[in-house]
Short mmCIF file of C-alpha atoms and ligand atoms in Angstrom, two decimals:
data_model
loop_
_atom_site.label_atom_id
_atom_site.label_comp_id
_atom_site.label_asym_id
_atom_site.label_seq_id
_atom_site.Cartn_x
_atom_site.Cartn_y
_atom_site.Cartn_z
CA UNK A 1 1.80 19.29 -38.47
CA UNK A 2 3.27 18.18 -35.43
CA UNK A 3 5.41 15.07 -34.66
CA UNK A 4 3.16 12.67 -34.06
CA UNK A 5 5.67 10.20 -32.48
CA UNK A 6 6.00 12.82 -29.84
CA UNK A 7 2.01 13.56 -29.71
CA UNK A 8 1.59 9.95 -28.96
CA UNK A 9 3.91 10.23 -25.95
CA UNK A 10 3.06 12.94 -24.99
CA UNK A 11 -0.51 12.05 -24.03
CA UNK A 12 -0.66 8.34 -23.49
CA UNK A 13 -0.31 8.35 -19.67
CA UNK A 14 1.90 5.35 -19.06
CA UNK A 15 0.41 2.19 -16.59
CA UNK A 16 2.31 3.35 -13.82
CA UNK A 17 0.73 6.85 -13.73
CA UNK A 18 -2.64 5.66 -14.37
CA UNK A 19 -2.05 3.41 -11.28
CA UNK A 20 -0.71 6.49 -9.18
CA UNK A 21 -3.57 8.81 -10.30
CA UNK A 22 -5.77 5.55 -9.21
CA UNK A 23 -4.06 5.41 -5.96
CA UNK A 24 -5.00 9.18 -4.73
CA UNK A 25 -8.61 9.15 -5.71
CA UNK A 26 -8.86 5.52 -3.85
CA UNK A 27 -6.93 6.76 -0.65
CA UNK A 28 -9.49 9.76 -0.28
CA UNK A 29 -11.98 7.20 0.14
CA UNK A 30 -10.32 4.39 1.98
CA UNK A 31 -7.38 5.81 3.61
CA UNK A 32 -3.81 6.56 2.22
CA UNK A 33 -2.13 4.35 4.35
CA UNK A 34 -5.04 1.16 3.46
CA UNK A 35 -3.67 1.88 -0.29
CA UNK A 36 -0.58 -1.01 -0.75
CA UNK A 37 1.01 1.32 -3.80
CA UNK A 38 3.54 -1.00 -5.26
CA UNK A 39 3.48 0.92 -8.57
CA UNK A 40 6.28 3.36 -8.93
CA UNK A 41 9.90 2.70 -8.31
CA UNK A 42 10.75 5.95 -5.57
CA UNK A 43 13.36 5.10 -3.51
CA UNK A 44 11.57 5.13 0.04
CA UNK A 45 14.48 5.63 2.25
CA UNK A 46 16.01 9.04 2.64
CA UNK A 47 19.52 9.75 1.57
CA UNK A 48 22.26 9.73 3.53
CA UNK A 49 23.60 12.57 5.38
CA UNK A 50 26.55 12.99 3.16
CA UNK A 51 24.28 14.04 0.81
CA UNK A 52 22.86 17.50 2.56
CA UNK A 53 25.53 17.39 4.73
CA UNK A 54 28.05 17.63 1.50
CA UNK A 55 25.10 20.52 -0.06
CA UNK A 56 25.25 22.56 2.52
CA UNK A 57 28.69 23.01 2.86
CA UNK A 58 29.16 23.58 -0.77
CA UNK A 59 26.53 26.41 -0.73
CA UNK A 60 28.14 28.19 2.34
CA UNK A 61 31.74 28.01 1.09
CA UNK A 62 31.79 27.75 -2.37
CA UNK A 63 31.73 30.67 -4.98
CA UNK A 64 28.24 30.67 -5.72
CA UNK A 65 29.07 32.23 -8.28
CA UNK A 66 30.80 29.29 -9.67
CA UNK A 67 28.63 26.42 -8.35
CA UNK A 68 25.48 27.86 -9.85
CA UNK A 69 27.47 28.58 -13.34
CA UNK A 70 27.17 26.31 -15.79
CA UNK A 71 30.01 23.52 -15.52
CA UNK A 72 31.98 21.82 -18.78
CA UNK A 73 29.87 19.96 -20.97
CA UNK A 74 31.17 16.69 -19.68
CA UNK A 75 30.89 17.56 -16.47
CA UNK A 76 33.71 19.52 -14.09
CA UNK A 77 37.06 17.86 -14.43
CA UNK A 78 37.43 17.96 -10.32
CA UNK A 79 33.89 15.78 -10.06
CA UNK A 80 34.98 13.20 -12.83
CA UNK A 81 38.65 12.81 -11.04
CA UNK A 82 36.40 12.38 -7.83
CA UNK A 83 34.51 9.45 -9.54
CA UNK A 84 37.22 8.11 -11.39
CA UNK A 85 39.02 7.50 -8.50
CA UNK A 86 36.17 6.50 -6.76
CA UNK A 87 35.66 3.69 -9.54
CA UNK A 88 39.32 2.79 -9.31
CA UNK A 89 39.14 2.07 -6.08
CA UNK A 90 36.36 0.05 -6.25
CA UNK A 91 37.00 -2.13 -9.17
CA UNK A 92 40.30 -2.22 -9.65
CA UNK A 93 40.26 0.14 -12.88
CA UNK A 94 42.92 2.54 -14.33
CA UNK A 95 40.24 5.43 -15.18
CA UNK A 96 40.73 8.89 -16.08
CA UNK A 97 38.30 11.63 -15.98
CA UNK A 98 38.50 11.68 -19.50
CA UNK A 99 36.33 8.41 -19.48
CA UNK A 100 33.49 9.85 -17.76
CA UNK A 101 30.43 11.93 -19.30
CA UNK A 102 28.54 13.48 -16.56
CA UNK A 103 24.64 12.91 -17.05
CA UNK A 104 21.15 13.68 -16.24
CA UNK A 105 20.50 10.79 -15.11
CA UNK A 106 20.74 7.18 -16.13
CA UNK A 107 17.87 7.70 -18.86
CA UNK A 108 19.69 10.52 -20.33
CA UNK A 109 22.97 8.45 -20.14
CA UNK A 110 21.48 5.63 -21.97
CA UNK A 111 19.95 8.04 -24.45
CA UNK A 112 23.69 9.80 -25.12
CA UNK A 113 25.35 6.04 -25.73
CA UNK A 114 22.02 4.86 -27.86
CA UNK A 115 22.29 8.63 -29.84
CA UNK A 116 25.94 8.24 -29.98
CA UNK A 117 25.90 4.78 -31.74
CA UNK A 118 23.15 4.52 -33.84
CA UNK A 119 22.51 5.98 -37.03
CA UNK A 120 18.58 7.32 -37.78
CA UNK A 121 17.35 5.32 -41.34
CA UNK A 122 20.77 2.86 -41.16
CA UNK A 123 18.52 0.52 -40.15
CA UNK A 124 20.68 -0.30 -36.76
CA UNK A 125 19.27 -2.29 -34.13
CA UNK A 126 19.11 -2.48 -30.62
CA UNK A 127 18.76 -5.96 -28.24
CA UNK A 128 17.06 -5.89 -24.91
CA UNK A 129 16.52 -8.68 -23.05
CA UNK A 130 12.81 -9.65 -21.48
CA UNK A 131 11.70 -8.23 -19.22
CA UNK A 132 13.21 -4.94 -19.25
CA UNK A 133 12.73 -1.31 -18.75
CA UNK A 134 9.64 -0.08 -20.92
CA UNK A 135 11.76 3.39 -21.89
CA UNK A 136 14.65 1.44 -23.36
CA UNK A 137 11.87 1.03 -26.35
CA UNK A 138 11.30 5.02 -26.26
CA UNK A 139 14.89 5.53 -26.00
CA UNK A 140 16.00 3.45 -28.70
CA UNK A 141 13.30 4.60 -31.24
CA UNK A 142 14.23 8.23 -30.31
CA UNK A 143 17.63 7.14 -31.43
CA UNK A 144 16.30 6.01 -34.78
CA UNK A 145 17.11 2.63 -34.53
CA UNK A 146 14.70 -0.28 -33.93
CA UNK A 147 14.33 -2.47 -30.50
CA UNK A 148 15.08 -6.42 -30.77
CA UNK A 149 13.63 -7.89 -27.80
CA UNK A 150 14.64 -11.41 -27.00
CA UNK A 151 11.70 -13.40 -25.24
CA UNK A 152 12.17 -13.84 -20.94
CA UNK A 153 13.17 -16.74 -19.80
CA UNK A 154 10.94 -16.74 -17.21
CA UNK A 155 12.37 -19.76 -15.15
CA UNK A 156 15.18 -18.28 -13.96
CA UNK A 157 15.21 -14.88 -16.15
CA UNK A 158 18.55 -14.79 -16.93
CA UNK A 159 19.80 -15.23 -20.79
CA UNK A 160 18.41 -17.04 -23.26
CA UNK A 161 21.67 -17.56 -25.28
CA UNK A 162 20.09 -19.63 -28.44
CA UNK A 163 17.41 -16.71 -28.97
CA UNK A 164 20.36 -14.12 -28.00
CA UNK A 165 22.71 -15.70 -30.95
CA UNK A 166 19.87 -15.92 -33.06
CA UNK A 167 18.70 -12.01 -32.95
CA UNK A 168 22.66 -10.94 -34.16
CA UNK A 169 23.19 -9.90 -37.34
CA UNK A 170 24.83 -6.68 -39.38
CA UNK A 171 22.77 -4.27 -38.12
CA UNK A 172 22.76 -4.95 -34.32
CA UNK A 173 25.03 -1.84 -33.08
CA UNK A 174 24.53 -2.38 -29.70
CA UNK A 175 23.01 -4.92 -26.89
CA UNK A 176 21.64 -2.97 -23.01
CA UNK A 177 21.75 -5.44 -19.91
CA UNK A 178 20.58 -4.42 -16.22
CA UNK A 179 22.17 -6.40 -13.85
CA UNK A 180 20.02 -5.78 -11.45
CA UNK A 181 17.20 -6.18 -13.30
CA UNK A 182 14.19 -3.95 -13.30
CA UNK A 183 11.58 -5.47 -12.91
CA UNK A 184 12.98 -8.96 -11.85
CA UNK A 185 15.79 -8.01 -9.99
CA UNK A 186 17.72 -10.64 -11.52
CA UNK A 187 21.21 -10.34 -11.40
CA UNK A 188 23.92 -11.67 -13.78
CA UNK A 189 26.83 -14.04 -12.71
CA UNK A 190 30.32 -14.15 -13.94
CA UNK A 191 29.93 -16.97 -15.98
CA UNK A 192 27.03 -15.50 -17.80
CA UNK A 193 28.63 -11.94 -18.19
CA UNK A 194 31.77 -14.18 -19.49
CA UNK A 195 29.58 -16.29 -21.96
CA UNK A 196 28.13 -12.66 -23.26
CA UNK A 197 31.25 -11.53 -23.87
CA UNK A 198 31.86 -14.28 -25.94
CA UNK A 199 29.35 -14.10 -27.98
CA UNK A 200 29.29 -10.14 -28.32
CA UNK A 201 33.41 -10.55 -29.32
CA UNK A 202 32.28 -13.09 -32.08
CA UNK A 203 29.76 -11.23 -33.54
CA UNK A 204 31.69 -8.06 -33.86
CA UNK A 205 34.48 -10.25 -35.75
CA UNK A 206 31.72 -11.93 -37.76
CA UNK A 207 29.76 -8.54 -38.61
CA UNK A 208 32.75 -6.32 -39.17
CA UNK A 209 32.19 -3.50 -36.31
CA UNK A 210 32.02 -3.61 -32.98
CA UNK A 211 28.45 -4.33 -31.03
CA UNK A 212 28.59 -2.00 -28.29
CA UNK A 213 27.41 -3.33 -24.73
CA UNK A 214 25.39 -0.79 -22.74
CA UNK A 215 25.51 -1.67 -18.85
CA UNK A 216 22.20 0.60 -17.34
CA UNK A 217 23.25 -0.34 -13.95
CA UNK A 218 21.18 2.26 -11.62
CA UNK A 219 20.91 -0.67 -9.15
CA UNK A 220 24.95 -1.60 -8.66
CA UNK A 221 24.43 -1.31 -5.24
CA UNK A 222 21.19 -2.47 -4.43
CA UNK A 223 21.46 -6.40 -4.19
CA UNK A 224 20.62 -9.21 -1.85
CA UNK A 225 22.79 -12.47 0.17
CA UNK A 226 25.87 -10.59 -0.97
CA UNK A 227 25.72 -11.56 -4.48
CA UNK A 228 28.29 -9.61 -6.69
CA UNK A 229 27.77 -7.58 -9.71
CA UNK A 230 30.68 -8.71 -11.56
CA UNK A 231 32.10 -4.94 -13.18
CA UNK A 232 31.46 -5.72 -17.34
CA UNK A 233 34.58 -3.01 -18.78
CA UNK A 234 36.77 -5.86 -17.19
CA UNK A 235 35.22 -8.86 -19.47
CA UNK A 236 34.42 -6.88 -22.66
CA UNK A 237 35.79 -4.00 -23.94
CA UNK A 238 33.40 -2.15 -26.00
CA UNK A 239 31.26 -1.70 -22.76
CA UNK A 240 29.92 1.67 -22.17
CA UNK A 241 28.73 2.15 -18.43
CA UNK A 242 25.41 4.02 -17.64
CA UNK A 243 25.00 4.84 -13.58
CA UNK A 244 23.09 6.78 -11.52
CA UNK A 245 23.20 7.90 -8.32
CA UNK A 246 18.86 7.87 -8.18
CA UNK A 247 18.56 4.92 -6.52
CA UNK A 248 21.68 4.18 -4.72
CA UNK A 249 21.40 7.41 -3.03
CA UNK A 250 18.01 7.52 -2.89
CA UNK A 251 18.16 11.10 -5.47
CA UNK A 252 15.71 10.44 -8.46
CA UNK A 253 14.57 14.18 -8.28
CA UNK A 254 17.70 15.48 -8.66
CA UNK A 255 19.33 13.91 -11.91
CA UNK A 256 22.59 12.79 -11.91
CA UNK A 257 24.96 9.79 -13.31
CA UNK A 258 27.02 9.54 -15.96
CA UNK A 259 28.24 7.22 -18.97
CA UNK A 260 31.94 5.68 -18.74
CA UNK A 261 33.50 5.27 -21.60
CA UNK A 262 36.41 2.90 -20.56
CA UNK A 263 40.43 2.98 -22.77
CA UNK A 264 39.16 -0.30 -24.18
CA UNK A 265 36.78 0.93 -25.97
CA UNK A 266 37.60 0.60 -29.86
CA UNK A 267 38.19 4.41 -31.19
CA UNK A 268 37.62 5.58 -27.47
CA UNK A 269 38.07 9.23 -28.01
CA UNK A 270 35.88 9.41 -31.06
CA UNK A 271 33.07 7.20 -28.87
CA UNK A 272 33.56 9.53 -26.55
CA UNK A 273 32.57 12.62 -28.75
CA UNK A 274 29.73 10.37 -30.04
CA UNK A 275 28.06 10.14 -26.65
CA UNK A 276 29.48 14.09 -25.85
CA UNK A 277 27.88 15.26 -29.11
CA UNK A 278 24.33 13.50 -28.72
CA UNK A 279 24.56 14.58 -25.58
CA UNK A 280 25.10 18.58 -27.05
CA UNK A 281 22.16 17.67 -29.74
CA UNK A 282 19.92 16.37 -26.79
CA UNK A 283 19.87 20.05 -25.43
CA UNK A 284 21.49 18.44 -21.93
CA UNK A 285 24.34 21.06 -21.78
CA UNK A 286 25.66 20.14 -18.42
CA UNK A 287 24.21 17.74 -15.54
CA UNK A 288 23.36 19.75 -12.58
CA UNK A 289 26.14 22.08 -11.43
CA UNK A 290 25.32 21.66 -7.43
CA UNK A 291 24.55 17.95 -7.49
CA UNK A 292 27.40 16.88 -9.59
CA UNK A 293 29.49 17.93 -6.66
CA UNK A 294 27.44 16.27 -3.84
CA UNK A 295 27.31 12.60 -6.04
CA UNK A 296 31.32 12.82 -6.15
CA UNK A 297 31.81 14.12 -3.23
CA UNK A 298 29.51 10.68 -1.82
CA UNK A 299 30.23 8.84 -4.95
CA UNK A 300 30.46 5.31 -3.17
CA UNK A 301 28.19 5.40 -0.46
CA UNK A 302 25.02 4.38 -0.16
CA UNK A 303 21.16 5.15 1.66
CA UNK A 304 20.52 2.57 3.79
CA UNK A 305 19.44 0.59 1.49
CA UNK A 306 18.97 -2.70 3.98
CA UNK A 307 15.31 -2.30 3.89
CA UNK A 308 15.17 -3.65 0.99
CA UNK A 309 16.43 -6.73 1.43
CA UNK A 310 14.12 -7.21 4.52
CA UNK A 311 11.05 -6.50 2.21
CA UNK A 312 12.43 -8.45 -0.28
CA UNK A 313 12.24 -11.67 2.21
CA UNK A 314 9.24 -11.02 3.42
CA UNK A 315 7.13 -10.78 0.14
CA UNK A 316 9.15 -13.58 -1.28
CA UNK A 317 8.31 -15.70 1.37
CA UNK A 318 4.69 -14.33 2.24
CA UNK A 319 3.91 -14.85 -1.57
CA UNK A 320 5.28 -18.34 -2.23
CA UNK A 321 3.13 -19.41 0.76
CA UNK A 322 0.03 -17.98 -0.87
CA UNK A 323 0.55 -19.95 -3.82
CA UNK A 324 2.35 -17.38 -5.91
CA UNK A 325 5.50 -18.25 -8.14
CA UNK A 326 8.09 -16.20 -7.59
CA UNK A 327 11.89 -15.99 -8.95
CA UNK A 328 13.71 -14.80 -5.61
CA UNK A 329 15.05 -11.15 -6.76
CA UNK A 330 18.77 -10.90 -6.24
CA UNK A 331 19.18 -7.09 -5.98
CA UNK A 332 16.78 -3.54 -7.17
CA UNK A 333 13.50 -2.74 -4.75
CA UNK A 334 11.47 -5.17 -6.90
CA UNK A 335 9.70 -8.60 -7.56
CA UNK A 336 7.79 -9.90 -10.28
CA UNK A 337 5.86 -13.34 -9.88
CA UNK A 338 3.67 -14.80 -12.03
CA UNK A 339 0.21 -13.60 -12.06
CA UNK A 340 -2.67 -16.38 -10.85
CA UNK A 341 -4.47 -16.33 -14.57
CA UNK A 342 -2.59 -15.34 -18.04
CA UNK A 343 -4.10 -12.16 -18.32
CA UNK A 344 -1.57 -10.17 -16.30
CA UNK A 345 -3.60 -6.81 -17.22
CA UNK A 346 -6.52 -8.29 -15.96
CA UNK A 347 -5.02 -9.65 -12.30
CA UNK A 348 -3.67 -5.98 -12.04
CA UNK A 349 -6.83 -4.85 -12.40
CA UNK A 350 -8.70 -6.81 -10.19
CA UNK A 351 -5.75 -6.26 -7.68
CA UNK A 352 -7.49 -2.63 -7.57
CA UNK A 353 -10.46 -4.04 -6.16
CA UNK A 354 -8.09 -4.86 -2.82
CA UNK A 355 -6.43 -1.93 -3.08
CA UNK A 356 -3.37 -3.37 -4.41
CA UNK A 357 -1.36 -1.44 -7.11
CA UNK A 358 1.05 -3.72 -9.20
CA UNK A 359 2.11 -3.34 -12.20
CA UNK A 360 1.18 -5.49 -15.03
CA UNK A 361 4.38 -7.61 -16.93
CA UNK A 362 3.16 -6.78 -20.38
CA UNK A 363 4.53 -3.63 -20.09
CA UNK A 364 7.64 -4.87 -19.68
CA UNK A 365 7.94 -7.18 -22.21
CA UNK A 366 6.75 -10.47 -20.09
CA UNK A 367 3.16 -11.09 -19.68
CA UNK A 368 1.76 -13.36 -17.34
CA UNK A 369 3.49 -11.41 -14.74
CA UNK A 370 3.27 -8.51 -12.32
CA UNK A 371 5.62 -5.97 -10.80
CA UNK A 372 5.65 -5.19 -7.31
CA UNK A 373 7.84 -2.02 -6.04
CA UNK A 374 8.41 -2.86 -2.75
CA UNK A 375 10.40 0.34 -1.99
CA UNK A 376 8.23 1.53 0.94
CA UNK A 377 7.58 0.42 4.74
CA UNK A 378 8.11 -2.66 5.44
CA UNK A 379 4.79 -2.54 7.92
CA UNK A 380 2.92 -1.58 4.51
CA UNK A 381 4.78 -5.06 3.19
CA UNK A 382 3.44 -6.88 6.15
CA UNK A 383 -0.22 -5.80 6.00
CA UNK A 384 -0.01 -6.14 1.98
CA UNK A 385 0.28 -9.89 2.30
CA UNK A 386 -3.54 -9.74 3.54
CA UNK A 387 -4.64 -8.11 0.57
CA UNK A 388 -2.80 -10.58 -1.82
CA UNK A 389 -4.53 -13.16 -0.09
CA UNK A 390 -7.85 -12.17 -0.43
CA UNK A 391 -6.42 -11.89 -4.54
CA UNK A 392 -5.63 -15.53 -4.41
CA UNK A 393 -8.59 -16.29 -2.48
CA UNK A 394 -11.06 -14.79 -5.12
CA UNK A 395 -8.87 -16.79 -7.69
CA UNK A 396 -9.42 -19.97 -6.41
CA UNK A 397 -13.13 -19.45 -5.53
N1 LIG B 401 17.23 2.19 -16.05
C1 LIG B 401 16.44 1.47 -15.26
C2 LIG B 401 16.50 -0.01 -15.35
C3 LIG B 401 15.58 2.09 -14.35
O1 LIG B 401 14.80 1.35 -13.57
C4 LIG B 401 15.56 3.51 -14.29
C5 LIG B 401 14.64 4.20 -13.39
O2 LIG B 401 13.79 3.66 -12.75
C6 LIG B 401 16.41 4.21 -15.15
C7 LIG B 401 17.23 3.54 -16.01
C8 LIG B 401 16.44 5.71 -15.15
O3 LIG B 401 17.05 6.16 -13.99
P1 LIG B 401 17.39 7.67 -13.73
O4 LIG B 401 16.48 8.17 -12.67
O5 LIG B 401 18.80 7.68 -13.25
O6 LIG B 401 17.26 8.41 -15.00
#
C-alpha cells in the first residue's frame, strides 16, 4: 500500500502547470509570442555575469576533484564565511559560519526549519498569513504539523493582528512571513515587523516555549520606490532566516540558499542540529558543491532586476485604468488584483479565452483574486493590457 499523501501529490498537477501545459498547446495554434503567460514565477532576466563568470573560473582552476566532491553537510566552511560576511556587511550582524545551513533552495530551507521544529502527532501548528505560498501547506503537513492560515486582509494585505492574536495558542511552534510577498508583493514595515515581535515575544512567555519565526525571504532584493526590508534577527530573536539566491540571481534551476540560524536564537546550537538533522533525514546531504561557490562568491549582487519595477508600473497603472483593483506591489515579480466577479477560478478561466494565463487567488489562500507573474518582457506587458481589456470588456457587456 503506498502513501497515499504522496500518491495524491504526486499526480494532482498543480494550477500553475495545468496553465503552462495550456499555454504550449494554445501557442501552436495562435502563436507563442500572442500567449501573455503570466503563470509561473521564472525569473526572466538572465543572471549576472558574476555568475558564469565566477563558474568558469572555478572549473578551470579549482581541483575538480574537490569541487565536484561532496562538500560538509552544512555546506563548505569557506562559502558560509563568504556569506556570513557578506550578511555582516549588509545588515550590520555579528555572524559566524556556524549560523548558516547551506540549502537546496529556499523550499528545502523552509522544509529543514519546519522538520527541525515540529514534532509529527504533537499536534504542533504552523501560522501563515493570506495569501501565501501554496507549498508552505505541503511543507508544513510533510512536517507533521498542521497549517493555521489567518484570513488576507485584502485592503492593504498586510497583518491582521486581532485574527493573528487570536490563532496563538500551546501548540503554535512556529509562524512563516514573506516580506516580499508572493503573490502580493506586499512588503512589511518596521513598525509591523516591531508589533510582530511583540506579539510573538508574548506568546512564547504566555505558552512556555519559544514560537519560532520563519523569514522565507527569496525576494530580499527584489522591491520597488526603495522601500526597505527591515532584517527580522535584529527585532526578534528566535528568527530563523530562509534565502535563496533563485530569484535574486535569477538561478531557480540550480538550487541554492540556505537557513540562518542567528546567536539569538534560544538553544542555538541544538536548533541548529534540528534544522542540520532534518536536513540529513530529508536525504539533502549537501547543496550543490559548484553552485555553493558561485552564490558566495556573488552573494550580494543582484540580476538586473530593474525590469521589474518597470512592469510593475505599467500593469499597475494599465490595470487600475481598466477598472481593476489593485494593491500596488512593493517588491517580488508579481501582482494580484481583484478579479471582476467572485469566482476567481472562473475569471482565470475565461482569461484563457484571450489568451491570458493568471493564476487564480484560491490557490493561495485569497479568492476573489488573481496572480499575475509579470517576470517577462515588458513589450509582452504592454500588449497584455489589450487582452485584459477585452476581459473587462466581456465583463461589463
Ligand atoms: N518561497 C516563496 C515565497 C517562493 O515564491 C518560492 C519560489 O517561487 C520559494 C519559497 C521556493 O524558492 P526556491 O526556488 O529557492 O526553492
Amino acid at each position: 500500500m503506498l502513501n497515499q499523501r504522496m500518491v495524491g501529490l504526486g499526480t494532482q498537477r498543480s494550477v500553475i502547470r495545468e496553465l503552462f501545459e495550456f499555454g504550449k498547446i494554445r501557442a501552436a495554434e495562435v502563436g507563442a509570442e500572442n500567449i501573455f503567460d503570466f503563470s509561473i514565477g521564472n525569473p526572466s532576466v538572465p543572471a549576472p555575469d558574476c555568475v558564469n563568470e565566477t563558474a568558469l573560473r572555478l572549473i578551470k582552476e579549482m581541483d575538480p576533484v574537490v569541487l565536484h566532491g561532496y562538500t560538509s553537510a552544512q555546506g563548505d566552511a569557506g562559502v558560509r564565511a563568504l556569506i556570513s560576511d557578506s550578511l555582516n556587511k549588509r545588515f550590520d550582524m555579528n555572524l559566524r559560519p556556524e549560523n548558516l545551513y547551506i540549502t537546496v533552495g529556499a523550499a528545502a530551507a523552509l522544509c529543514c526549519c519546519l522538520n527541525g521544529i515540529c514534532t509529527p502527532g504533537a499536534g504542533d501548528e504552523v501560522v501563515v498569513f493570506a495569501p501565501y505560498f501554496p507549498e508552505y501547506k505541503v511543507f508544513i503537513e510533510g512536517a507533521g504539523a498542521k497549517m493555521t492560515l489567518i484570513p488576507a486582509d485584502i485592503e492593504a494585505f498586510q497583518i491582521d493582528f486581532e485574527a493573528f492574536e487570536a490563532a496563538l495558542n500551546e501548540h503554535t511552534m512556529a509562524v512563516i512571513v514573506n516580506s516580499p510577498n508572493n503573490p502580493c508583493g506586499a512588503v512589511y514595515s518596521e513598525e509591523t515587523v516591531k508589533k510582530l515581535a511583540a506579539v510573538l515575544e508574548a506568546a512564547s512567555a504566555k505558552f512556555g516555549h519559544p514560537i519560532y519565526l520563519i523569514s522565507d525571504e527569496p525576494y530580499r532584493e527584489i522591491v520597488f520606490g526603495g522601500a526597505t526590508i527591515p532584517f527580522l534577527p535584529k527585532y526578534y530573536k528566535n528568527t530563523l532566516v530562509c534565502y535563496s539566491w533563485s530569484k535574486s540571481l535569477s538561478l531557480p534551476g540550480e538550487r541554492l540558499g540556505y537557513v540562518l540560524v542567528p546567536d539569538s536564537v534560544e538553544d542555538q546550537p541544538l536548533v541548529y542540529a534540528a534544522v542540520a538533522g532534518a536536513g540529513r533525514s530529508l536525504g539533502y546531504v549537501n547543496a550543490p558543491s559548484l553552485f555553493q561557490r558561485v552564490c558566495a562568491e556573488c552573494a550580494g549582487e543582484t540580476a538586473d532586476i530593474s525590469i521589474y519595477e518597470t512592469n510593475k508600473n505599467i500593469l499597475t497603472k494599465g490595470l487600475r485604468e481598466l477598472g481593476y483593483h489593485v494593491v500596488e506591489p512593493q517588491g517580488t515579480f508579481y501582482i494580484f488584483p481583484r478579479t471582476l466577479i467572485p469566482d476567481d477560478i472562473a475569471f482565470c478561466e475565461k482569461a484563457k479565452d484571450f489568451n491570458l494565463l493568471i493564476v487564480p487567488g484560491t490557490g493561495f489562500g485569497c479568492p476573489g483574486h488573481t496572480r499575475i507573474s509579470f517576470c517577462v518582457p515588458t513589450e509582452r506587458v504592454e500588449r497584455a493590457l489589450e487582452a485584459f481589456k477585452k476581459l473587462a470588456e466581456f465583463y461589463k457587456n
